[in-house]
Every structure is written in structure tokens, then in C-alpha cells.
């Protein structure tokens, strides 16, 4: 230990009052050593170090102090200069009844113990900075994508875990739990978009447990929606419905239920051709959106905020595509066209365009050329690497066009799709769904 440490006023003062517990705390804070490491330096048990720091043990003579001096490097001149312990510091009071003899803690020990439990590793400014980091991930996601932002999110999650391993006041700890849950949730969403289901499930399980611990119902519902999304794109439609339903049951009138109803329940029901159930879920979502007054625009897909009306209708478009209702698809698409093209969301433009393209193949008189033209437009809709949903829907369009595979337009789309997939979406682990069409009662 450098000499300057032993010259610090608080260290000298602690030695002068024979408070070796405080000295060891200062020493560990200065060096970053654990109690176990200090115990090895002094050749004693870690339990003795703990007892000393907690005021359960005291060193009251120079002979005992020598062992600590050798291990910690306490200068000899400091030990020689120490005053003889006063009667109140001694184990026996010399005619006076000491605090220790009565089972009471020494006042200095009380002060140091209070300091130990109220010293925290996070300040309000730190929480504000971490919250801004989470918001930055949300706001930049559709421009940057999971490839660029997953490493950033992972670093943020690790930093939050490190802080949670320390000590905070209750309100600070609750805020850290929420931030850690959001960081894990965002990583889970990114893993869904990149086709990494195992990672998505693990991150979402962590996010839900943290949110549940602080009873953040909004966040719990959001996580259920993301879990439902993972199941939907894996083709596990019954599970997708159940997860969304579990989220709705947390708080049926919560604005988060809009996403759960239209993105979770309705789309899953559409895929298994439960028209009545799907339309009922869409209707409930739209009624709730009107009741809570959601914004009209296209909210970011990864946002923790409730779905805006345009995003709600974009999901309804996908529902009616699965039900084979081309007029509904085109009607909803036309209704949100302005919002979709005004928003900074190439993925949303691509998804809506692909839904419209597929609907042209479902018409009583299929317009194959127009469908393939829109498909190619969707592939060229943005510079950002696409997410899994865009890739999956682009392939689904090609599958729908299989009956017309001899047409040049279909062949051209297939060629462009393969090139686009190799150049822009190779990072996505694709698992095309193959779920059975069981009906949900």
C-alpha cells in the first residue's frame, strides 16, 4: 500500500481511536480487495475480517495490531504513536461499565455501520443517463437494426447487472430493476428479429421476472407481447395466442393490451383461420385505442409506448391477409398509407407493401404482375438490413406466387429475393413456420 493512504486524515483518525474495522473498510475501498483477500494478507479467517468490520470484534493492543500491520503495510511509526486505549475503548472498563459490556455498540462503530449500509453505487444522474441509453436504443432501432444495436444493448444490460450487484436505496433499486428489465426486453425483441429464438426466450424470461419483482404491469404486458411475437414467427400460433392472452389478462384496459390483441391474439387467430375470433380481437384493439386516445401515427415497432392507430391498423392488415380478405387488406393499407410513408420506418413500409402484394394474388382475378412489382418495391424499400418478419413475409409472397412460377415476373422476383436475402439478410437464422391449423375455442 502506498504511503499516501496511511496519511489520509480519515485513516489516521480511525487508527487513533483504535477503530481497525474502519481502517479495513477504507483499505478495501481504496484497493478494491474483498474481505477474503484481506484475510489472506493477514493470515486469518474471512469471518474475523467480517466481525471486525461489523464492530463485533476489536483490536485493543499493539501486539495484536502488529499482525495487521505486516499484512496491510501499516507503518511502524503510526503504531508506536497510537495512544493507549481509553477505559471506554477497553474490553473492561476499569471501574466504568463500557458500551460493549452492556451489549451496546460503540458510537463510532454505529456511525460506520450506518455509513456502510447507506453508501450506494448509483446516483440520480446515473439513473437519468441509463434511462437515456434505453430510450436511444428504442429511437434508433429501426434505422440501425439488431446487427448494430444488439452489442450496445448487451453492454447496457451488463452495466445494469453490475450496478444491481451493489447497494442502492429502495427507490433507486426499483428504478434499476425497471431499466434492467427493459434492456433485457429490448435484447429479446432484437433476438426475435434476428431469428435467435433461444436467446429471445432467455432475455424475455429475465425481463418478465425483473418486471414482476417490481410489479410493473405495463412492462410485464409488453414482455408477454414480445414472447407472443417470437412464437408467432416460429409458427407456434396457439402458444402465440396464449402468451398474448396472458398479457391481456394482466390488465385488460391497459393501453399495452392494444398490441397484445391485434399483434398477438388477432394475427395468431388469423393464421389458423379463426375468422370470428380474429375479427373480435381486432375490434377490441380498435375500441381500446379509441378509448385511451392513442396517437394516430406509426409508433416505433420496438417501443414500450402503446401502439399508435397506424401500427394497429398495419397489424390488422396482416390479420385480414391471413384470412384471405383482399378488400380489407387494401382498405386498411390505403387508410394508413400516409402515416407509413411519413414515418422513418423502412421495415414497416416493406411489411405493408408485402401484405398488399400478397392480397393482389388473393383477388378473384389475381394480378400477378402487380404483386411481383410491389414485392420488388418492398425489397428495395430501405438501406437498413431487414428484420426477420420482412424476410419471412418476402418468402411467403414467393410461395403464394408458386402457381404462376412460369411467368417472367415471378421468376424475376425469385431471383431478386435470393440475391437480397444473401446480401442483406444473411445474418438472420430463418426458420419458416410449420404449425398445424388447430382452432382456438
PDB file of C-alpha atoms in Angstrom, residues 416-427:
ATOM      1  CA  UNK A 416     -34.060 -10.685 -56.756  1.00  0.00           C
ATOM      2  CA  UNK A 417     -35.298 -12.184 -53.499  1.00  0.00           C
ATOM      3  CA  UNK A 418     -32.448 -14.713 -53.391  1.00  0.00           C
ATOM      4  CA  UNK A 419     -29.851 -12.023 -54.072  1.00  0.00           C
ATOM      5  CA  UNK A 420     -31.401  -9.665 -51.493  1.00  0.00           C
ATOM      6  CA  UNK A 421     -31.501 -12.464 -48.918  1.00  0.00           C
ATOM      7  CA  UNK A 422     -27.828 -13.275 -49.437  1.00  0.00           C
ATOM      8  CA  UNK A 423     -26.609  -9.683 -49.448  1.00  0.00           C
ATOM      9  CA  UNK A 424     -28.768  -8.032 -46.792  1.00  0.00           C
ATOM     10  CA  UNK A 425     -30.274 -10.691 -44.558  1.00  0.00           C
ATOM     11  CA  UNK A 426     -27.669 -13.419 -44.233  1.00  0.00           C
ATOM     12  CA  UNK A 427     -27.371 -12.678 -40.506  1.00  0.00           C
TER      13      UNK A 427
END
